[in-house]
CSV table of C-alpha atoms and ligand atoms in Angstrom, one decimal:
chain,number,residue,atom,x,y,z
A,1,UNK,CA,176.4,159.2,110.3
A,2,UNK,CA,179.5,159.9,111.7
A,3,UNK,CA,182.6,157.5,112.2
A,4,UNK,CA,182.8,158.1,115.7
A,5,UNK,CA,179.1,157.8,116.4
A,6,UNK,CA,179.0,154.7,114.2
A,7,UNK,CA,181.3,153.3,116.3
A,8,UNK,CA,179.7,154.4,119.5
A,9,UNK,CA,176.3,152.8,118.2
A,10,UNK,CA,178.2,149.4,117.7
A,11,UNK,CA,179.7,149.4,121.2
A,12,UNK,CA,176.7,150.3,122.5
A,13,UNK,CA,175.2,147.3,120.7
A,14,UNK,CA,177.9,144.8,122.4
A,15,UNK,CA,177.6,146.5,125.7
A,16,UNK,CA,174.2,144.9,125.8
A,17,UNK,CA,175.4,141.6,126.9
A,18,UNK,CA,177.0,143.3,129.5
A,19,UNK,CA,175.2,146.1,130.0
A,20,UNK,CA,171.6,144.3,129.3
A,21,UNK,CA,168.1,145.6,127.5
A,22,UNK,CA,168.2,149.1,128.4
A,23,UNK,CA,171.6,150.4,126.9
A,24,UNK,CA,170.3,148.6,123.6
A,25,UNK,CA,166.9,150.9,124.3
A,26,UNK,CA,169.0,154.0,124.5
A,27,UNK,CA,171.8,153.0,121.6
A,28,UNK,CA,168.4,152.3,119.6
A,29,UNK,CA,166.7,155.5,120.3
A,30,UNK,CA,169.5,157.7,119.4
A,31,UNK,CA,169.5,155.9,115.8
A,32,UNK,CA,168.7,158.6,113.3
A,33,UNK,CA,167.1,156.9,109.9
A,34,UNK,CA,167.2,159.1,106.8
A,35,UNK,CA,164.8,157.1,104.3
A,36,UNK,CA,164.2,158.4,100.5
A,37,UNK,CA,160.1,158.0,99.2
A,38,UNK,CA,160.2,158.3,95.7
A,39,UNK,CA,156.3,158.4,94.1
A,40,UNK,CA,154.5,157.7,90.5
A,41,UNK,CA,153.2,161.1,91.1
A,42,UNK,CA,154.5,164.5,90.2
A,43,UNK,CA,155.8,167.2,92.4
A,44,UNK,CA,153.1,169.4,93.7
A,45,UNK,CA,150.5,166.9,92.9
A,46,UNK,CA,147.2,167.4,94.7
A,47,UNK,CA,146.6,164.3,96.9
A,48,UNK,CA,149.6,162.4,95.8
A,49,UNK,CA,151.9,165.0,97.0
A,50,UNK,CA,150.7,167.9,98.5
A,51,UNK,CA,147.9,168.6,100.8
A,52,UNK,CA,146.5,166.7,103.9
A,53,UNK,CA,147.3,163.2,103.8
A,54,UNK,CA,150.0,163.2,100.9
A,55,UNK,CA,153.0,161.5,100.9
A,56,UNK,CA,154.8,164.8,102.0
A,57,UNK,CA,152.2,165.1,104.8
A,58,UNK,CA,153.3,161.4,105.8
A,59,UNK,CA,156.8,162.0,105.7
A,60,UNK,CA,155.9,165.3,107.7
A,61,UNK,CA,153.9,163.7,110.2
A,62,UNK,CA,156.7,160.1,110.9
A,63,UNK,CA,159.7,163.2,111.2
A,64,UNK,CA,157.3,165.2,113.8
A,65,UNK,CA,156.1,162.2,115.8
A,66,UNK,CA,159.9,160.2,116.1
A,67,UNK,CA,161.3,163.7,117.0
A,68,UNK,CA,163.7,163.9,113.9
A,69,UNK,CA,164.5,160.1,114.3
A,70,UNK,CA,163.5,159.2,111.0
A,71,UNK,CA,163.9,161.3,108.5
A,72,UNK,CA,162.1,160.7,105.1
A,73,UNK,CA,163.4,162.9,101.7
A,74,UNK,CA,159.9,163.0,99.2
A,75,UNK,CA,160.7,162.8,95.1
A,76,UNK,CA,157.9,163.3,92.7
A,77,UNK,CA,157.9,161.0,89.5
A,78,UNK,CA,161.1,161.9,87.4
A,79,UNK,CA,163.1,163.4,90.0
A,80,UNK,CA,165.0,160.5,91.2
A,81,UNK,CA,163.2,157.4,89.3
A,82,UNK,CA,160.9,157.5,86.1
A,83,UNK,CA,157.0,157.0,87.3
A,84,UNK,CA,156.8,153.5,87.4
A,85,UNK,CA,159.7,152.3,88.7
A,86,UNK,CA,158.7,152.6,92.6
A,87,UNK,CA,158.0,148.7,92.8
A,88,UNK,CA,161.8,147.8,91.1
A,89,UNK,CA,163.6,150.9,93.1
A,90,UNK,CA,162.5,149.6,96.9
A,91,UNK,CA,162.9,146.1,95.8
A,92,UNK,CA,166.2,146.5,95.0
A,93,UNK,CA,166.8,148.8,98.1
A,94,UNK,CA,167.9,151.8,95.9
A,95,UNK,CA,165.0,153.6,98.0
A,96,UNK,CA,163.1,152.8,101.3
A,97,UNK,CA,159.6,153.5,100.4
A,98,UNK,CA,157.7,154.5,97.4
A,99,UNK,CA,154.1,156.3,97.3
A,100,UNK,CA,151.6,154.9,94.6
A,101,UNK,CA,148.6,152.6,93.5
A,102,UNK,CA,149.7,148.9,93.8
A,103,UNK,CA,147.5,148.0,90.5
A,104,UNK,CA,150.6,149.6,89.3
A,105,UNK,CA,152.3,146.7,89.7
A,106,UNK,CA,150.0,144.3,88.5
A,107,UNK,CA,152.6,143.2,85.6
A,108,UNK,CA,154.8,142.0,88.2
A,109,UNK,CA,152.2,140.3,90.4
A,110,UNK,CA,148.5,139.9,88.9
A,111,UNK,CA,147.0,140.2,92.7
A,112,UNK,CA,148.3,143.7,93.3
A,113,UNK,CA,145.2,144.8,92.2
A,114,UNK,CA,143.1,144.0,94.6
A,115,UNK,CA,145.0,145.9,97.0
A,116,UNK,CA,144.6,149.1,95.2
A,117,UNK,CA,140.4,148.9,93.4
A,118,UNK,CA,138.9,146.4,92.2
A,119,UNK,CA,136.3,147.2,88.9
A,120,UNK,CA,132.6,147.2,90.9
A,121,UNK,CA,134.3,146.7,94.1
A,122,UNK,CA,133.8,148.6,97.9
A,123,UNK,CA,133.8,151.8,98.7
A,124,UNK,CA,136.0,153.4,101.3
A,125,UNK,CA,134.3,152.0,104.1
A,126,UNK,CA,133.8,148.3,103.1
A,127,UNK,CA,137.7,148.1,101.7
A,128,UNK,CA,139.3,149.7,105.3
A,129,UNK,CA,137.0,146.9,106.7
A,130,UNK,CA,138.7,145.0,104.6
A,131,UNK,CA,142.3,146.0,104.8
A,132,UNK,CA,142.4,146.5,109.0
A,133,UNK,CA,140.1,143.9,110.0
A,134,UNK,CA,139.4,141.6,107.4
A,135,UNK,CA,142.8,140.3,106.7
A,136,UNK,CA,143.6,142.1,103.6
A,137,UNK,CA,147.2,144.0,104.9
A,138,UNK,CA,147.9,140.3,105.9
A,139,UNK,CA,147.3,139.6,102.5
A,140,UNK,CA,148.5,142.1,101.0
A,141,UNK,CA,152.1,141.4,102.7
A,142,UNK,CA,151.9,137.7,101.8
A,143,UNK,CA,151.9,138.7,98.3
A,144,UNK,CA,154.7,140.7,98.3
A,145,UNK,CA,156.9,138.7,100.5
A,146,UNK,CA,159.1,137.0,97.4
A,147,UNK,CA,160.2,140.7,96.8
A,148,UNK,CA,161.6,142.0,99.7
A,149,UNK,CA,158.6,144.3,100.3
A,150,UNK,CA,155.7,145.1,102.9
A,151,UNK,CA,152.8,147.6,102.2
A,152,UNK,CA,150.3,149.6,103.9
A,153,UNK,CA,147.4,151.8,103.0
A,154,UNK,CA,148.4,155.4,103.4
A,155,UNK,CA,145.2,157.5,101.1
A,156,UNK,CA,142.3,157.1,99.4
A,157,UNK,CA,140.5,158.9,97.0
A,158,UNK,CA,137.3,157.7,97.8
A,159,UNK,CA,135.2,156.5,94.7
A,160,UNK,CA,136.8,157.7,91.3
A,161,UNK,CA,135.0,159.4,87.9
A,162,UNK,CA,134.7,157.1,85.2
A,163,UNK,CA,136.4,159.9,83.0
A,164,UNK,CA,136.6,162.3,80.2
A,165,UNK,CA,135.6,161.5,76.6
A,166,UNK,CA,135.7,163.4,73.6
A,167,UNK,CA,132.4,162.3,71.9
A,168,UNK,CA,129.3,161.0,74.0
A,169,UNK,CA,129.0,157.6,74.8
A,170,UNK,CA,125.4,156.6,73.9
A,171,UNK,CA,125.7,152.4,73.6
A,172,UNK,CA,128.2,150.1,74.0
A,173,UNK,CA,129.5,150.6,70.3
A,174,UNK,CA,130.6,154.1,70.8
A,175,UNK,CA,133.4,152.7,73.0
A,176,UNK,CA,134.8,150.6,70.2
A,177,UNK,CA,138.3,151.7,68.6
A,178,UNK,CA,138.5,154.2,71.6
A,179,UNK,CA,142.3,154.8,72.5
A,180,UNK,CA,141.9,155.6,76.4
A,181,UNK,CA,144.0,155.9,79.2
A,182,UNK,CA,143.4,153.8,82.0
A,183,UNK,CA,145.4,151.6,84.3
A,184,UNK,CA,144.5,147.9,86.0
A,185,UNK,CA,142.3,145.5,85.8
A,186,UNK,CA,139.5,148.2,84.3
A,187,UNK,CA,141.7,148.2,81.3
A,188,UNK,CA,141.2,144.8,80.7
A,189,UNK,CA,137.6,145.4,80.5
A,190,UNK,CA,137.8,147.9,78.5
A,191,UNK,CA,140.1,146.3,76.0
A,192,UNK,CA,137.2,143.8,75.9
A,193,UNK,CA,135.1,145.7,74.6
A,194,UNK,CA,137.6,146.9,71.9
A,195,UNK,CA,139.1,149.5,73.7
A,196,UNK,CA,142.8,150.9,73.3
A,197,UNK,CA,144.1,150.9,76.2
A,198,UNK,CA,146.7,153.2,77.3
A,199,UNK,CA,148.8,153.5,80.5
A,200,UNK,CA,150.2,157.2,81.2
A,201,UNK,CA,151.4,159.3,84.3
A,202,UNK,CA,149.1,161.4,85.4
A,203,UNK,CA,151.6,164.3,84.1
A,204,UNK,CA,151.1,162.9,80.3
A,205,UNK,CA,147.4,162.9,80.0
A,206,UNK,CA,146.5,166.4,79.3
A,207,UNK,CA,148.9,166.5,76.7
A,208,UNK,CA,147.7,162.8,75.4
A,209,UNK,CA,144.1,164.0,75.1
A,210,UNK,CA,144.5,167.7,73.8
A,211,UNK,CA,146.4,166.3,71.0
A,212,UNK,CA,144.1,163.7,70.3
A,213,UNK,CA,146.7,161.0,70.9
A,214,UNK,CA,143.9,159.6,72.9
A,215,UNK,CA,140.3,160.0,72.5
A,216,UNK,CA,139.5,159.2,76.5
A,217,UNK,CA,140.9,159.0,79.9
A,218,UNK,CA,140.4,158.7,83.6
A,219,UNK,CA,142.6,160.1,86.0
A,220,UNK,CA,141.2,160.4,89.5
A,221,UNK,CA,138.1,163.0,90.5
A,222,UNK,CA,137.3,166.4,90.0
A,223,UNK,CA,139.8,168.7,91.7
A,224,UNK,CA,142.5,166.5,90.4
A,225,UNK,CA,141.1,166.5,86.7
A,226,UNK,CA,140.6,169.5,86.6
A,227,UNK,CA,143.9,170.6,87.8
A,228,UNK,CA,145.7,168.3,85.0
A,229,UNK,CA,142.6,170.6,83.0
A,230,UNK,CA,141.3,167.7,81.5
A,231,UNK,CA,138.2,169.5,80.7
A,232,UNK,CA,140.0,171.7,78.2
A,233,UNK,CA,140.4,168.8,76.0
A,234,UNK,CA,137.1,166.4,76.5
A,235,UNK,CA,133.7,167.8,77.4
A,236,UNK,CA,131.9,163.9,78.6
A,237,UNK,CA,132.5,163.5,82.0
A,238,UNK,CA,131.4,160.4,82.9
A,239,UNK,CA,131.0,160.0,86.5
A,240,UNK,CA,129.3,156.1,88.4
A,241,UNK,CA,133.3,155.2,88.7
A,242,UNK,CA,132.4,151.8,88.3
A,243,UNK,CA,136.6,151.2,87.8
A,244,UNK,CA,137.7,152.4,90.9
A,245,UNK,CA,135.0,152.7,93.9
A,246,UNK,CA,137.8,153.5,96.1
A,247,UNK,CA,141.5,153.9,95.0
A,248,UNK,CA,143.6,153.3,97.7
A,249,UNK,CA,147.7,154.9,98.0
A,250,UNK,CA,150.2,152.3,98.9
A,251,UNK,CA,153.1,152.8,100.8
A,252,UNK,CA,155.4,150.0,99.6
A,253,UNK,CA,158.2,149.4,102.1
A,254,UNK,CA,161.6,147.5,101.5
A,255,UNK,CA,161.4,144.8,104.1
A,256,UNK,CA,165.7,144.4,104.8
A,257,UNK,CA,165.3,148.6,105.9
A,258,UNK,CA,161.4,148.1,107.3
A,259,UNK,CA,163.5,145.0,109.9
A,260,UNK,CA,165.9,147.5,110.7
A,261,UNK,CA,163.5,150.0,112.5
A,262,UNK,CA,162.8,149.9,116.5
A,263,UNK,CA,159.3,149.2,117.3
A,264,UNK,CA,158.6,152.5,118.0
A,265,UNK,CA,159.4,154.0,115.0
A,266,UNK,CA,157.2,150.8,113.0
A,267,UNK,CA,154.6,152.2,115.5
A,268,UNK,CA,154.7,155.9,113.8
A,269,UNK,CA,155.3,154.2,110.5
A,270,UNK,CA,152.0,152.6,110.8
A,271,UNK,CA,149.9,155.1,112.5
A,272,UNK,CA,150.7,157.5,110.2
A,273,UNK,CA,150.0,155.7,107.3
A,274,UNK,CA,146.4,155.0,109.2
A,275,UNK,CA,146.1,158.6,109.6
A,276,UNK,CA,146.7,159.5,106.1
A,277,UNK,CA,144.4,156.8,104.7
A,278,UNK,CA,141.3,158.9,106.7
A,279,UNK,CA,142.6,162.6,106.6
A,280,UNK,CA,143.4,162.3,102.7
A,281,UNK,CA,140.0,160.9,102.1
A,282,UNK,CA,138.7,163.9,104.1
A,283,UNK,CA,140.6,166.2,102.0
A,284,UNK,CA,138.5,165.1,98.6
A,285,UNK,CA,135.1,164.7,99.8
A,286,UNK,CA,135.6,169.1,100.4
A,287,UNK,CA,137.9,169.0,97.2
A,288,UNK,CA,135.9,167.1,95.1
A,289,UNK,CA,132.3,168.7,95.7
A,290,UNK,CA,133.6,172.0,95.0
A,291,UNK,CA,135.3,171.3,91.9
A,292,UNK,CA,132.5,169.4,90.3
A,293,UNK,CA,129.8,172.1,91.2
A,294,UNK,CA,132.7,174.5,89.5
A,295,UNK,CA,133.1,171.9,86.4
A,296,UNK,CA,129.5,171.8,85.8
A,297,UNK,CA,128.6,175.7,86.8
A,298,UNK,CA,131.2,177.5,85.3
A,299,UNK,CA,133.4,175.6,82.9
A,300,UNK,CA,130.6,173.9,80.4
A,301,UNK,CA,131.1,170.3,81.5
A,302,UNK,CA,128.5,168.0,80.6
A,303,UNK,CA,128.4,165.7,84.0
A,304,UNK,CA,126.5,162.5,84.2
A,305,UNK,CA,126.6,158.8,84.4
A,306,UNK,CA,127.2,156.1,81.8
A,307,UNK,CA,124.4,155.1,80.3
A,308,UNK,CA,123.0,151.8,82.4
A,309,UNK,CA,123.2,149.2,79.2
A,310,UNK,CA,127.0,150.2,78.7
A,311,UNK,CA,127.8,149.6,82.7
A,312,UNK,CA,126.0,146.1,82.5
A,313,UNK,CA,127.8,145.8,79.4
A,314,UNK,CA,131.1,146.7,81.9
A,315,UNK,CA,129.9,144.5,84.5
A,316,UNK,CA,129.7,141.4,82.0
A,317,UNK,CA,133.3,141.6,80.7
A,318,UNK,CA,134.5,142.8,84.5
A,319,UNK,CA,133.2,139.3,85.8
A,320,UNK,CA,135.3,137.4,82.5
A,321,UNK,CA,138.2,139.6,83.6
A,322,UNK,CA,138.2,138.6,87.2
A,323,UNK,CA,137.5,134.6,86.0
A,324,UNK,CA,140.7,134.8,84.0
A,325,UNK,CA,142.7,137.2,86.9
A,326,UNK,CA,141.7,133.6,89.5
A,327,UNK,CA,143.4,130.9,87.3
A,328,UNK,CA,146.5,132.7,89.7
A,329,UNK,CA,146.2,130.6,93.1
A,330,UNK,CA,147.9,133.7,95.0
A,331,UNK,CA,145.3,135.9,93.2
A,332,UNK,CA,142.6,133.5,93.6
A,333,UNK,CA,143.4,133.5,97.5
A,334,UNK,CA,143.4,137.2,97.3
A,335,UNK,CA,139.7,137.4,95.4
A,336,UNK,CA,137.7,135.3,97.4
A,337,UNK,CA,139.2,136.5,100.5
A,338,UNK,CA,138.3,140.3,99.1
A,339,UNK,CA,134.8,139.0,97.3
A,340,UNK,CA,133.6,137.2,101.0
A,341,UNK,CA,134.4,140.3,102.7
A,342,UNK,CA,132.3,142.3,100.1
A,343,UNK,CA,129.4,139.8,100.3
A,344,UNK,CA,129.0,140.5,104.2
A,345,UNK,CA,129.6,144.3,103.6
A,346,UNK,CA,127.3,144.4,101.0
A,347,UNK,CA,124.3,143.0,102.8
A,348,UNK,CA,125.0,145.3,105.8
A,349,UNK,CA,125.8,148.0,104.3
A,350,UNK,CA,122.2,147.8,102.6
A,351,UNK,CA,120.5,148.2,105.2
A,352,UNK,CA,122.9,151.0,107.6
A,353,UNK,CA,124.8,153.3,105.2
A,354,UNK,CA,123.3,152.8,101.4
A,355,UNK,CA,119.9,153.0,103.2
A,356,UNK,CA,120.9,155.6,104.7
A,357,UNK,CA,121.6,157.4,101.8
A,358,UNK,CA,118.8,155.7,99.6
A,359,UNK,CA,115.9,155.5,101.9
A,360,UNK,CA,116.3,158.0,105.4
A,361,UNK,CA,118.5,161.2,103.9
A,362,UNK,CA,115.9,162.3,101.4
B,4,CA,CA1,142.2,156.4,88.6
């Protein structure tokens, strides 16, 4: 911004007590924002960064809808900050907004996870009821209120693939001394069982896994699996996604710069963000069912779920993690806030859209 229109903007501002509400509106209105996003994700990234619903769709759709007025530069992971360093970079204000999966997070604040999936959690239906209605963006903002930061949902992946593994798991065993890549709560589990638990960018595992530097890994669904061409180096692909029943993106504001925007432009903020959490979900129920049928069809992947002893097995050690996660009063609020949600939707959703599925489709 210019000097001179700097200066214009702050006697505009002082006018108001002369002038009254309206100069303010029209000193506010001609306020250009140019914001930076970083992401965990890398450039091109199906999803994450390109495509319907991505974080450069977002940034696409708050320019088009504010008429310029804020502006919003995209960076994959690496180009301005290393993959996980969203949560530090808008906390400190070095950016505006960052695109990712809170469970990211979860070393700087254990509840983050329930924000993003929680291991045998909702689907994509029960977790929006959860997040708009259900208190859970209230939440959400309470818990990152001591840094700075606000957060919306902004994409979902709908429910996830458990992942790729090298050998076959047959029984609970099999998973022992496994090196796997896999971020969260899920991990925990996992590491239970006697798992080794790995946390890489997306843009490492292929490399991880060819090499053998890891023996497993899940990543997202098909189209984006296979993209990373996961099934060049593993064969298994587990599918149930009892980890991650519905992943959602976060868009993690800096508050200070989020306080500094006219209603109108929080308006587009959040309305896009809304609008990317359904149109990106869109995106892989098409993307997803063609990939797989490809997977399986064409490129010798062996497709199926766990075996049902080894999810029970899953299911034991999820319930220990989430007993431990609780001992956290902020994370305890969080669970049973989530958990009492889930018991209603549950019940419902029994009888309207599992049944659905179950009992009436056929
Ligand atoms: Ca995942």
């Amino acid at each position: 911004m210019s000097l001179i229109r700097r200066q214009f903007l702050s006697r505009a501002a002082l006018a108001t007590s002369v002038l009254g509400a309206p100069a303010l509106a029209q000193a506010q209105s001609a306020t250009k924002f140019n914001w930076k996003m970083t992401s965990a994700y890398g450039k091109g990234s199906p999803f994450y960064m390109d495509g319907p619903g991505s974080a450069t769709d977002l940034a696409k759709r708050i320019r088009e809808m504010s008429d310029g007025r804020l502006n919003i530069q995209v960076f994959g992971a690496g180009e301005l900050i290393p993959a996980f360093e969203g949560f530090d970079a808008v906390r400190a204000g070095t950016v505006e907004m960052n695109h990712a999966n809170a469970y990211f997070w979860t070393g700087k604040t254990a509840a983050a996870q329930y924000f993003t999936a929680v291991p045998f959690g909702m689907n994509f239906q029960g977790m929006n009821g959860w997040l708009y209605d259900g208190g859970g963006i209230d939440l959400w903002n309470e818990v990152y209120a001591p840094f700075g930061m606000v957060a919306l949902p902004c994409g979902n992946t709908g429910v996830q693939m458990t992942g790729w593994f090298k050998k076959e798991i047959k029984t609970v065993a099999d998973l022992k001394g496994l090196k796997m890549r896999i971020p969260g709560l899920a991990g925990k589990v996992y590491a239970n069982l006697g798992v080794d638990v790995k946390v890489l960018p997306g843009g490492e595992i292929f490399p991880a896994l060819e090499r053998g530097v890891i023996d497993a890994a899940e990543f997202v669904g098909p189209f984006q699996d296979r993209r990373l061409g996961l099934q060049k180096a593993a064969k298994y692909y587990y599918t149930t996604g009892w980890h991650e029943s519905s992943t959602v993106s976060e868009l993690l504001i800096n508050k200070a710069a989020w306080d500094k925007l006219p209603a109108d432009l929080k308006a587009i903020v959040t309305n896009a963000s809304a609008a990317c959490n359904v149109i990106s979900e869109g995106w892989c129920q098409k993307a997803n069912s063609e990939a797989m049928e490809d997977l399986i069809k064409n490129q010798g992947v062996i497709a199926r779920p766990l075996p049902d002893d080894v999810v029970k097995a899953l299911k034991v050690e999820t319930d220990k993690v989430l007993a431990d996660a609780i001992k956290d009063p902020l994370t305890k609020k969080v669970h049973d806030s989530y958990f009492a949600f889930k018991a209603k939707y549950d019940r419902w959703s029994e009888i309207s859209e599992e049944a659905y599925h179950l009992k009436v489709r056929g």
